[in-house]
Amino acid sequence: MTTIIEPGKPETPAENPAQGAVKGPVKGIEITEKALAKVRSALAKEGISPEQGGVRLGVQGGGCSGLSYNVRFDTQPRERDRVFQYGEIRVFVDPKSFIYLHGMVLDYQETLMQQQFVFVNPNAKKSCGCGTSFSS
């Protein structure tokens, strides 16, 4: 069952909002306005409407610190995904990745040297210099 989460609202399973509601604040994933703006423009550039798809955040094994962040587009959530709704933008996170990503903030930085999404992750014990790899 896919879970749809709107920040600041209780967690509610998408298929039956009356059952399974969780009371209290949800510790999920936050996204800054800069990151949301970049996701919007990237979706438009790819020709994907927010109703059709969203952005998938994940974690996979690899990188210099053991785990690597993953950002990509997806057409729909998978069966057990948590879906975070930020206005018209949907963010999909699989259950295993959520273990490492809960409580994190996704930001976007533009400098003279680089443009990139930045993961501010309280679960990371150490990270590498490039910012795309961590260990917990």
Coordinates of C-alpha atoms in Angstrom, one line a residue:
M1 CA 0.0 0.0 0.0
T2 CA 1.4 3.4 -1.0
T3 CA 1.4 6.0 1.8
I4 CA 0.8 9.7 0.9
I5 CA 2.3 12.2 3.3
E6 CA 1.9 15.9 3.2
P7 CA 4.4 17.6 5.5
G8 CA 2.8 18.9 8.7
K9 CA -0.2 16.6 8.4
P10 CA -0.6 13.1 9.8
E11 CA 0.5 10.1 7.8
T12 CA -2.5 8.5 5.9
P13 CA -2.5 5.4 3.7
A14 CA -3.6 6.4 0.2
E15 CA -6.1 3.6 -0.3
N16 CA -8.2 4.1 2.8
P17 CA -7.7 7.4 4.6
A18 CA -10.1 6.4 7.4
Q19 CA -8.0 3.5 8.5
G20 CA -4.3 3.5 9.6
A21 CA -4.0 7.2 10.3
V22 CA -1.0 8.0 12.5
K23 CA -1.5 10.7 15.1
G24 CA 1.1 13.4 15.8
P25 CA 3.8 14.9 13.6
V26 CA 5.5 12.8 10.9
K27 CA 9.3 12.7 10.7
G28 CA 9.7 12.6 7.0
I29 CA 11.6 14.4 4.3
E30 CA 11.7 18.1 3.9
I31 CA 12.5 19.9 0.6
T32 CA 13.5 23.6 0.4
E33 CA 11.9 26.0 -2.0
K34 CA 15.1 26.1 -4.1
A35 CA 15.1 22.3 -4.5
L36 CA 11.4 22.3 -5.3
A37 CA 11.9 25.0 -8.0
K38 CA 14.7 22.9 -9.5
V39 CA 12.6 19.7 -9.5
R40 CA 9.7 21.7 -11.2
S41 CA 12.0 23.0 -13.9
A42 CA 13.6 19.6 -14.4
L43 CA 10.3 17.8 -14.7
A44 CA 9.2 20.4 -17.3
K45 CA 12.4 20.0 -19.2
E46 CA 11.9 16.3 -19.3
G47 CA 8.2 16.8 -20.5
I48 CA 6.8 15.1 -17.3
S49 CA 3.8 16.7 -15.7
P50 CA 3.6 16.5 -11.9
E51 CA 0.3 14.5 -12.3
Q52 CA 2.2 11.9 -14.4
G53 CA 5.2 11.4 -12.2
G54 CA 7.5 12.7 -9.6
V55 CA 11.0 12.6 -8.3
R56 CA 12.4 9.5 -6.6
L57 CA 14.9 9.8 -3.7
G58 CA 16.8 6.8 -2.7
V59 CA 19.9 5.2 -1.2
Q60 CA 22.0 2.5 -2.8
G61 CA 25.2 0.7 -1.8
G62 CA 28.4 2.2 -3.1
G63 CA 30.4 5.4 -3.1
C64 CA 33.5 6.2 -1.1
S65 CA 31.6 6.2 2.2
G66 CA 29.5 3.0 1.7
L67 CA 26.0 4.4 0.7
S68 CA 25.2 6.8 -2.2
Y69 CA 22.2 9.1 -2.7
N70 CA 20.1 8.6 -5.7
V71 CA 17.8 11.2 -7.4
R72 CA 15.8 10.4 -10.5
F73 CA 12.4 10.8 -12.2
D74 CA 9.7 8.1 -12.0
T75 CA 6.3 7.8 -13.6
Q76 CA 4.5 6.5 -10.5
P77 CA 5.0 5.3 -7.0
R78 CA 5.7 1.7 -6.3
E79 CA 3.5 -0.4 -4.1
R80 CA 5.2 0.2 -0.7
D81 CA 6.6 3.7 -1.4
R82 CA 6.0 6.7 0.9
V83 CA 4.8 9.6 -1.3
F84 CA 5.5 13.1 0.0
Q85 CA 3.4 15.8 -1.5
Y86 CA 4.8 19.3 -1.8
G87 CA 2.1 21.3 -3.6
E88 CA 1.9 19.7 -7.0
I89 CA 5.3 17.9 -6.7
R90 CA 5.4 14.3 -5.5
V91 CA 8.5 12.7 -4.0
F92 CA 8.7 8.9 -3.9
V93 CA 10.8 7.0 -1.3
D94 CA 11.1 3.2 -1.1
P95 CA 10.9 1.7 2.5
K96 CA 14.6 0.7 2.6
S97 CA 15.8 4.1 1.6
F98 CA 13.4 5.8 4.1
I99 CA 15.3 4.1 6.9
Y100 CA 18.3 6.3 6.0
L101 CA 16.5 9.4 4.7
H102 CA 13.9 10.1 7.4
G103 CA 14.4 13.5 8.9
M104 CA 16.6 14.8 6.0
V105 CA 16.4 18.0 4.1
L106 CA 16.9 18.2 0.4
D107 CA 18.3 21.5 -0.8
Y108 CA 19.7 22.8 -4.0
Q109 CA 22.9 24.9 -4.3
E110 CA 24.3 26.9 -7.2
T111 CA 27.8 28.2 -7.0
L112 CA 30.4 29.3 -9.6
M113 CA 31.9 25.9 -9.5
Q114 CA 28.8 23.6 -9.4
Q115 CA 25.1 23.1 -9.3
Q116 CA 23.8 20.2 -7.2
F117 CA 21.2 18.9 -4.9
V118 CA 22.5 18.8 -1.3
F119 CA 21.3 16.2 1.2
V120 CA 21.3 17.4 4.8
N121 CA 20.9 14.1 6.5
P122 CA 20.9 13.7 10.3
N123 CA 21.3 10.0 9.9
A124 CA 24.7 10.3 8.2
K125 CA 27.6 9.5 10.6
K126 CA 30.2 10.6 8.0
S127 CA 30.1 11.7 4.4
C128 CA 32.7 12.1 1.6
G129 CA 33.9 15.4 0.2
C130 CA 31.6 15.3 -2.9
G131 CA 28.5 15.1 -0.7
T132 CA 26.9 12.2 -2.6
S133 CA 28.1 9.4 -0.4
F134 CA 27.7 8.7 3.3
S135 CA 27.6 6.1 6.1
S136 CA 25.3 5.7 8.9

